[in-house]
Coordinates of C-alpha atoms in Angstrom, one line a residue:
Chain F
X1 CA -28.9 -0.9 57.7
X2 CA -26.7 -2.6 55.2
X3 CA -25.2 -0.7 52.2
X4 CA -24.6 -2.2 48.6
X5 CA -21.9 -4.8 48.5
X6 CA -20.5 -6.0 45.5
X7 CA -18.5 -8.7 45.0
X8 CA -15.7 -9.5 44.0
X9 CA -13.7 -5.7 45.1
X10 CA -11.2 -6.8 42.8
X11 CA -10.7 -8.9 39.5
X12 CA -8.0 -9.4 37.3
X13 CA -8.7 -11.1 33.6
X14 CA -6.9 -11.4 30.9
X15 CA -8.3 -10.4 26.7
X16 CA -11.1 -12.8 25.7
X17 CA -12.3 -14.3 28.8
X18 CA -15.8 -13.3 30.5
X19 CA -16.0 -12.2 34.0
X20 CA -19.7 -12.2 36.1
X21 CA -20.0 -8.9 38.8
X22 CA -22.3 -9.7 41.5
X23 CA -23.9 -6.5 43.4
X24 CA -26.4 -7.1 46.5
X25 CA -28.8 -4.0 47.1
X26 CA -30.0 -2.2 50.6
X27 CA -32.7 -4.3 52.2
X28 CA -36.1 -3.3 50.7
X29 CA -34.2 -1.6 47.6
X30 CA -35.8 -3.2 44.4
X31 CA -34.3 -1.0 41.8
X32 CA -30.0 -2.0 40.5
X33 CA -28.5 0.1 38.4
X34 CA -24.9 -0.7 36.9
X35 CA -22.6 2.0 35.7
X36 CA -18.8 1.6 34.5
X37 CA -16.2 4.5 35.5
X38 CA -12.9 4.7 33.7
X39 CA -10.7 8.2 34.1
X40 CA -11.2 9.2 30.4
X41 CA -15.2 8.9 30.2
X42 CA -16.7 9.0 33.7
X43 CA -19.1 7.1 35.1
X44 CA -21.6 5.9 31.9
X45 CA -24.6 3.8 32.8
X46 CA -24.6 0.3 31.6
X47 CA -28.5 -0.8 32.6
X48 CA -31.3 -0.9 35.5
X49 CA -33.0 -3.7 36.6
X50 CA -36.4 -4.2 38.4
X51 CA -38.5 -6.5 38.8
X52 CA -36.1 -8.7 37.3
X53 CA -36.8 -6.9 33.8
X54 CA -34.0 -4.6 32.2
X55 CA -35.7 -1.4 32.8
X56 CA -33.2 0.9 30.8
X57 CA -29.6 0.2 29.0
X58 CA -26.9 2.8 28.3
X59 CA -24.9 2.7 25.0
X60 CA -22.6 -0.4 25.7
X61 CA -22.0 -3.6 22.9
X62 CA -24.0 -6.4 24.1
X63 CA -20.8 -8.2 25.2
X64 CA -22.5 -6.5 28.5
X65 CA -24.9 -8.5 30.3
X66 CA -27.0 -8.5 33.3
X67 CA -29.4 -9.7 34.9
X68 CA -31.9 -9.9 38.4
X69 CA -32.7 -12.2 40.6
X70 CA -36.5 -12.6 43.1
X71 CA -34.5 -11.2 45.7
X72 CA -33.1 -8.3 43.9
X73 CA -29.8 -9.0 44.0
X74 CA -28.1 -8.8 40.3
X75 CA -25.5 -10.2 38.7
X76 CA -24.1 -8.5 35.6
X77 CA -21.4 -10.3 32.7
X78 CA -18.7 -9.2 30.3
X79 CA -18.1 -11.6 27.5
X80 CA -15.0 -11.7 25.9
X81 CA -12.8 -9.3 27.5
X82 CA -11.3 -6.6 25.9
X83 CA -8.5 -3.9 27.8
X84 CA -10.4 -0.9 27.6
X85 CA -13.3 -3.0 29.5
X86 CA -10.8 -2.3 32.4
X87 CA -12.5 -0.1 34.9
X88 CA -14.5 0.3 38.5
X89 CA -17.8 -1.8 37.8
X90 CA -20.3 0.2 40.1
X91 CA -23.6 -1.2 41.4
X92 CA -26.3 1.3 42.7
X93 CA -29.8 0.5 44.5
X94 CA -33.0 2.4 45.0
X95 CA -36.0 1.9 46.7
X96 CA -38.2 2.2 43.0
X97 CA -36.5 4.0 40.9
X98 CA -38.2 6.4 38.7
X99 CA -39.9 8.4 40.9
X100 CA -39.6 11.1 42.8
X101 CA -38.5 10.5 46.1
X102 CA -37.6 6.7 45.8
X103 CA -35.2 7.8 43.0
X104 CA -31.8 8.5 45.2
X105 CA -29.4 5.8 43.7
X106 CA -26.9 4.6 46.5
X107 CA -23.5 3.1 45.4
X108 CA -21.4 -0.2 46.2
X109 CA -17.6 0.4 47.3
X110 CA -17.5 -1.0 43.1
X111 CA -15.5 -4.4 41.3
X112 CA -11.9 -2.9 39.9
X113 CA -11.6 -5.0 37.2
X114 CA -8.4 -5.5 35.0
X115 CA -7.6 -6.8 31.9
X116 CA -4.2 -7.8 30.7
Chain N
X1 CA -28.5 14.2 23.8
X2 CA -28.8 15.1 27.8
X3 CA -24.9 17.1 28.9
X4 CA -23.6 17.5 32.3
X5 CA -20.6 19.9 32.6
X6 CA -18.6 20.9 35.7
X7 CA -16.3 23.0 37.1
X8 CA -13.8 23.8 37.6
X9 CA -12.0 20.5 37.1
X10 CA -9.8 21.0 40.1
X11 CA -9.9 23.3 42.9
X12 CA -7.5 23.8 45.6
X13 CA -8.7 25.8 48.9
X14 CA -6.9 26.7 52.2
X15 CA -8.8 25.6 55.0
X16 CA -11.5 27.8 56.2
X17 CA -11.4 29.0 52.3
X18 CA -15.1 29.2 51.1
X19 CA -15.8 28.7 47.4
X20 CA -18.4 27.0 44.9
X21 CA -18.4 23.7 42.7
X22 CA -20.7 24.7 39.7
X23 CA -22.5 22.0 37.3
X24 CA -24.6 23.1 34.4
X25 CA -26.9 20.9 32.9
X26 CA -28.8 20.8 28.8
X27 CA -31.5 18.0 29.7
X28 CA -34.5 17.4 27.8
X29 CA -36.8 17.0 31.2
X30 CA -35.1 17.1 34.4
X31 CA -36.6 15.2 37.3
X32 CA -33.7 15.5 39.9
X33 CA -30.3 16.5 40.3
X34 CA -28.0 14.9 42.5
X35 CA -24.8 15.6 43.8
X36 CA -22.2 12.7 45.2
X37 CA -19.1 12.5 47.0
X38 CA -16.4 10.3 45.9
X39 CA -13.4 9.6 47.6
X40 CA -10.1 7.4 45.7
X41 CA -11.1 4.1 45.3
X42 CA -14.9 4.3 46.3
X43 CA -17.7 4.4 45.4
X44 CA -19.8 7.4 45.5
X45 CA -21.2 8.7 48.4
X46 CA -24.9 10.4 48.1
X47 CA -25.1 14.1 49.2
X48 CA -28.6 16.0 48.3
X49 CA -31.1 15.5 45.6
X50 CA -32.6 19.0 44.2
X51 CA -36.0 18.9 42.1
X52 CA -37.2 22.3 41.3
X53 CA -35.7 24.8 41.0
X54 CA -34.9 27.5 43.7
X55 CA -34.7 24.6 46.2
X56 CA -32.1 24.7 48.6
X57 CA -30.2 21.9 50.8
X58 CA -27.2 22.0 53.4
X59 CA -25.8 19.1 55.3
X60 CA -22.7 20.5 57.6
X61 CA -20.5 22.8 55.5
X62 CA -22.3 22.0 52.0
X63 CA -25.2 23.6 50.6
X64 CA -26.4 23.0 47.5
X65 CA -29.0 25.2 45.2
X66 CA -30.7 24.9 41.9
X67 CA -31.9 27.0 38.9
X68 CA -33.3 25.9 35.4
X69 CA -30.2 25.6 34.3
X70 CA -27.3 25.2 36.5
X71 CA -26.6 23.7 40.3
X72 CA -24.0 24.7 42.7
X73 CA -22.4 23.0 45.7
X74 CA -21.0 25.8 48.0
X75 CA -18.4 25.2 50.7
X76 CA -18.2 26.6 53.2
X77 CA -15.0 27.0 55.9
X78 CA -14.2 23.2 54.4
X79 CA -11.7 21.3 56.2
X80 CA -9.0 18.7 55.2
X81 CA -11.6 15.9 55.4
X82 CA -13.7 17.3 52.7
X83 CA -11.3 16.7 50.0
X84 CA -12.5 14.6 47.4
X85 CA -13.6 14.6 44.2
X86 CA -17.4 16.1 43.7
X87 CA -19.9 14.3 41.1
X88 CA -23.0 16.0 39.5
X89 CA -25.7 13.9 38.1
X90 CA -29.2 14.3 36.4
X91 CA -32.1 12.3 36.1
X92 CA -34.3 13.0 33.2
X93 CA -38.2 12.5 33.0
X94 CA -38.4 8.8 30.7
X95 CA -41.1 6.6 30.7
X96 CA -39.8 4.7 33.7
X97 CA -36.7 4.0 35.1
X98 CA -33.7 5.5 36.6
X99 CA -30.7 6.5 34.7
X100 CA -28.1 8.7 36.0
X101 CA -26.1 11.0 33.6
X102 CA -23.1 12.0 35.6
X103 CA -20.7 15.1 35.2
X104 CA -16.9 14.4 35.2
X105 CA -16.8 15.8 38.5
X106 CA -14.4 18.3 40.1
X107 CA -11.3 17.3 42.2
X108 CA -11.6 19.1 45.3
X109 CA -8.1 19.4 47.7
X110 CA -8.2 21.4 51.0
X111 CA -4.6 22.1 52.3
X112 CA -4.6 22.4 56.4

């Protein structure tokens, strides 16, 4: 069985322009979750999708985007570009989400994105 | 606000060493804790999910335990191959959805 891929692995931007993430879930998965990991703060969730509907969002400005597509795949955007956006985008997939026993999130290899 | 904290930060082990990665956790509800592997440059690797506590999981050298408040990942005899760095999350009871509140993890180097 497939895992998460996200493309692209890497991106390089420079201040003020936007950038789109794409992330494909496991096969059957119907739950994608996006998180950002830098060295200083971790890995912070950005938001969940299912169903196409934003399920939850973390505390990000709403330069961050995302959205979901029938298929589940997702697709999430930074707008204007700033340097601390730099950072490994990660893409996660469960079966439902929210419940126990479909809630295990399983990760994408993640976007490295720069900004210069 | 839900917290996650690990440690230690770092650890460094001999092989065949056997020591514990502990993560405590100040959640309003907990539904699940997981715990990840991460090596440089990827993305994290699932290991066990623990719901209640006094539940218990292994998988090869790691076993992982759970009380109300704090979670442990023991190691035991690891080998070069299991260094990486070790990531603690939580899952709280909300309305719907999952959101992962991650610890910063501990960095985790076995010397041969």
């Amino acid at each position: 069985k497939a895992g998460v891929t996200q493309t692209p692995r890497y991106l390089i931007k420079t201040r003020g322009q936007q950038v789109t993430l794409s992330c494909s879930p496991i096969s059957g998965h119907r739950s994608v979750s996006w998180y950002q990991q830098t060295p200083g703060q971790g890995l912070q969730f950005l938001f969940e999708y299912f169903s196409e509907t934003q399920r939850n969002k973390g505390n990000f400005p709403g330069r961050f985007s995302g959205r979901q597509f029938s298929n589940s795949r997702s697709e999430m955007n930074v707008s204007t570009l700033e340097l601390g956006d730099s950072a490994l985008y990660l893409c996660a997939s469960s079966l439902v989400g929210g419940y126990r026993d479909t809630d295990t999130q399983y990760f994408g290899p993640g976007t490295r994105l720069t900004v210069l | 606000e839900d917290q996650v904290t690990q440690s230690p930060e770092a650890l460094r082990l001999q092989e065949g060493e056997s020591s514990s990665l502990n993560c405590s956790y100040t959640v309003s509800g907990l539904r699940g804790l997981f715990w990840y592997r991460q090596d440089p440059g990827k993305g994290p690797e699932f290991l066990f999910t623990l719901y209640s506590a006094g539940e218990e999981k292994e998988k090869e050298r790691l076993k992982a335990t759970l009380t109300k408040k704090e979670s442990f990942l023991h190691i035991t005899a690891p080998k070069p191959e299991d260094s990486a760095t070790y990531l603690c999350a939580v899952q709280v009871i909300q309305t719907s959805g999952s959101r992962l509140t991650f610890g910063e993890g501990t960095q985790l180097t076995v010397n041969p």
